Every structure is written in C-alpha cells, then in structure tokens.
Rosetta silent file (secondary structure, phi, psi, omega in degrees, C-alpha in Angstrom):
SEQUENCE: MPARLMSIPAVAAALDVDRRTVYRFIAAGDLPVVDLRTGTGRSRIRVPAAGLDEFISRRAVVAPRPRG
SCORE:     score description
SCORE:     0.000 S_00000001
   1 L     0.000  128.436  179.835   -5.045  -16.429  -58.637 S_00000001
   2 L   -55.210  163.690 -173.888   -8.859  -15.673  -58.457 S_00000001
   3 L   -93.336  137.525  172.900  -10.007  -13.186  -55.171 S_00000001
   4 L   -62.788  123.935  158.523  -11.019  -15.207  -52.063 S_00000001
   5 E  -111.309  136.952  166.712  -14.853  -14.276  -51.520 S_00000001
   6 E  -100.023  148.576  173.966  -16.445  -14.336  -48.061 S_00000001
   7 L   -79.971 -177.589  175.715  -20.311  -14.745  -47.458 S_00000001
   8 H   -74.790  -56.811  179.751  -21.659  -12.394  -44.996 S_00000001
   9 H   -35.135  -47.612  170.492  -22.153  -14.787  -42.185 S_00000001
  10 H   -51.275  -35.047 -168.885  -18.217  -15.308  -42.630 S_00000001
  11 H   -91.446  -17.018 -176.651  -17.289  -11.833  -42.602 S_00000001
  12 H   -60.434  -49.013 -163.251  -20.034  -11.456  -39.482 S_00000001
  13 H   -92.136  -11.695  162.366  -17.911  -14.110  -37.518 S_00000001
  14 H   -66.471  -33.182  170.052  -14.605  -12.554  -38.633 S_00000001
  15 H   -82.024  -38.541  176.561  -15.691   -9.259  -36.982 S_00000001
  16 L    71.798   67.979 -170.367  -17.536  -11.132  -34.579 S_00000001
  17 L  -132.512 -163.011  177.441  -20.362   -8.898  -35.283 S_00000001
  18 L   -97.072  168.419  165.148  -24.116   -9.301  -36.148 S_00000001
  19 H   -50.794  -58.432 -167.832  -25.305   -9.827  -39.867 S_00000001
  20 H   -58.000  -60.943 -175.717  -27.185   -6.656  -39.856 S_00000001
  21 H   -55.282  -27.342  171.157  -23.890   -4.659  -38.926 S_00000001
  22 H   -78.014  -33.507  172.150  -22.061   -6.179  -41.814 S_00000001
  23 H   -82.961  -10.855  167.044  -24.717   -5.138  -44.334 S_00000001
  24 H   -75.816  -22.485 -178.647  -24.770   -1.314  -42.441 S_00000001
  25 H   -59.879  -58.296 -177.146  -21.031   -1.585  -43.413 S_00000001
  26 H   -59.907  -47.955 -167.245  -21.717   -2.321  -46.959 S_00000001
  27 H   -61.209  -58.578 -163.033  -24.945    0.295  -47.074 S_00000001
  28 L   -68.936    3.113  173.245  -22.071    2.843  -45.803 S_00000001
  29 L    86.876  -13.739  178.752  -19.591    2.153  -48.714 S_00000001
  30 L   -53.473  -52.956 -176.737  -16.984    0.801  -45.900 S_00000001
  31 L  -108.337  127.185  178.701  -16.984   -2.846  -47.148 S_00000001
  32 L   -77.467  154.599  172.197  -16.699   -3.566  -51.070 S_00000001
  33 L  -136.063  173.108  174.717  -18.859   -6.464  -52.310 S_00000001
  34 E  -125.876  100.153 -153.064  -19.283   -8.513  -55.370 S_00000001
  35 E  -100.627  119.330  174.243  -22.795   -9.268  -56.308 S_00000001
  36 L   -85.695   25.564 -175.121  -23.262  -12.820  -57.941 S_00000001
  37 L   -46.873  134.804 -176.080  -26.581  -12.317  -59.264 S_00000001
  38 L  -120.209   11.273 -174.881  -27.567  -15.222  -61.147 S_00000001
  39 L   159.354 -141.504 -177.957  -30.931  -14.103  -62.649 S_00000001
  40 L  -112.786   11.998  153.148  -33.881  -11.932  -61.298 S_00000001
  41 L   -44.029  178.532  163.461  -33.783  -13.573  -57.938 S_00000001
  42 L   -67.103  166.399  173.206  -32.132  -11.879  -54.937 S_00000001
  43 L   -72.741  131.164  147.855  -28.689  -10.735  -55.219 S_00000001
  44 L  -124.208  124.213 -164.046  -25.913  -12.987  -53.627 S_00000001
  45 E  -119.070  133.155 -169.784  -23.314  -10.816  -52.591 S_00000001
  46 E  -131.729  149.330 -169.812  -20.003  -11.686  -51.387 S_00000001
  47 E   -97.830  115.165 -160.446  -17.150   -9.613  -49.724 S_00000001
  48 E   -63.083  127.762  171.369  -13.753   -9.894  -51.087 S_00000001
  49 H   -49.710  -44.507 -170.150  -10.900  -11.024  -48.126 S_00000001
  50 H   -78.590  -30.731  171.271   -8.624   -8.161  -49.187 S_00000001
  51 H   -61.817  -30.459  177.689  -11.504   -5.633  -49.140 S_00000001
  52 H   -72.651  -54.156 -149.734  -12.157   -7.138  -45.166 S_00000001
  53 H   -79.397   -6.382 -175.902   -8.354   -6.951  -44.507 S_00000001
  54 H   -90.398  -57.730  178.703   -8.427   -3.312  -45.845 S_00000001
  55 H   -50.148  -58.622  161.151  -11.581   -2.378  -43.745 S_00000001
  56 H   -18.586  -70.559  177.341   -9.587   -4.094  -40.557 S_00000001
  57 H   -51.563  -29.215 -157.386   -6.880   -1.798  -41.285 S_00000001
  58 H   -95.063  -43.576 -161.211   -8.735    1.538  -41.879 S_00000001
  59 H  -102.444   -5.073  169.710  -10.134    0.819  -38.358 S_00000001
  60 L   -35.374  113.777  172.114   -7.083   -0.188  -36.702 S_00000001
  61 L  -115.561  161.814  166.283   -6.246    2.068  -33.703 S_00000001
  62 L   -71.509  115.031 -167.028   -2.771    2.578  -31.956 S_00000001
  63 L   -78.718  134.899  168.389   -3.263    1.682  -27.987 S_00000001
  64 L   -41.432  147.615  167.791   -2.183    4.799  -25.800 S_00000001
  65 L   -92.861  155.825  175.746    1.021    4.541  -24.183 S_00000001
  66 L   -68.261  139.792  170.794    0.866    4.497  -20.243 S_00000001
  67 L   -75.742  144.684 -174.345    1.517    7.239  -18.526 S_00000001
  68 L  -154.697    0.000    0.000    4.476    7.393  -16.608 S_00000001
C-alpha cells in the first residue's frame, strides 16, 4: 500500500498551526518530506502521514499527576 501524503495546509490544519510553522518544522528536520518536483519549477512537497504521526508521538507529554 502506498504511503499517504499530506499537503502543507493539511498538516497545518492537523496541528492547528500556521503553514509557516510547518515549514519551520521541516527546515529543522523535525518533519520528513517527499519532494514531488515535476521539473525546473517550484518543488511540490508532501509530508508522509506516518511522519506526521511520529512527529506528534515524539512531542507528546504526559500530564503531571495532581498532588494530593
């Protein structure tokens, strides 16, 4: 089964952040991308859904226990 690829706006919506934030995550190496370049023009990148899931898992935190 081929990997499901997500557009930058879809990733931004899933994370509830601006597209610029997604590009910062990509530039920092935190999110993997697939470049679907179709020639000399602008690249067309997509984020593998599995890569987004891993990104979210790495950033998940456990809520502290209430003191009592």
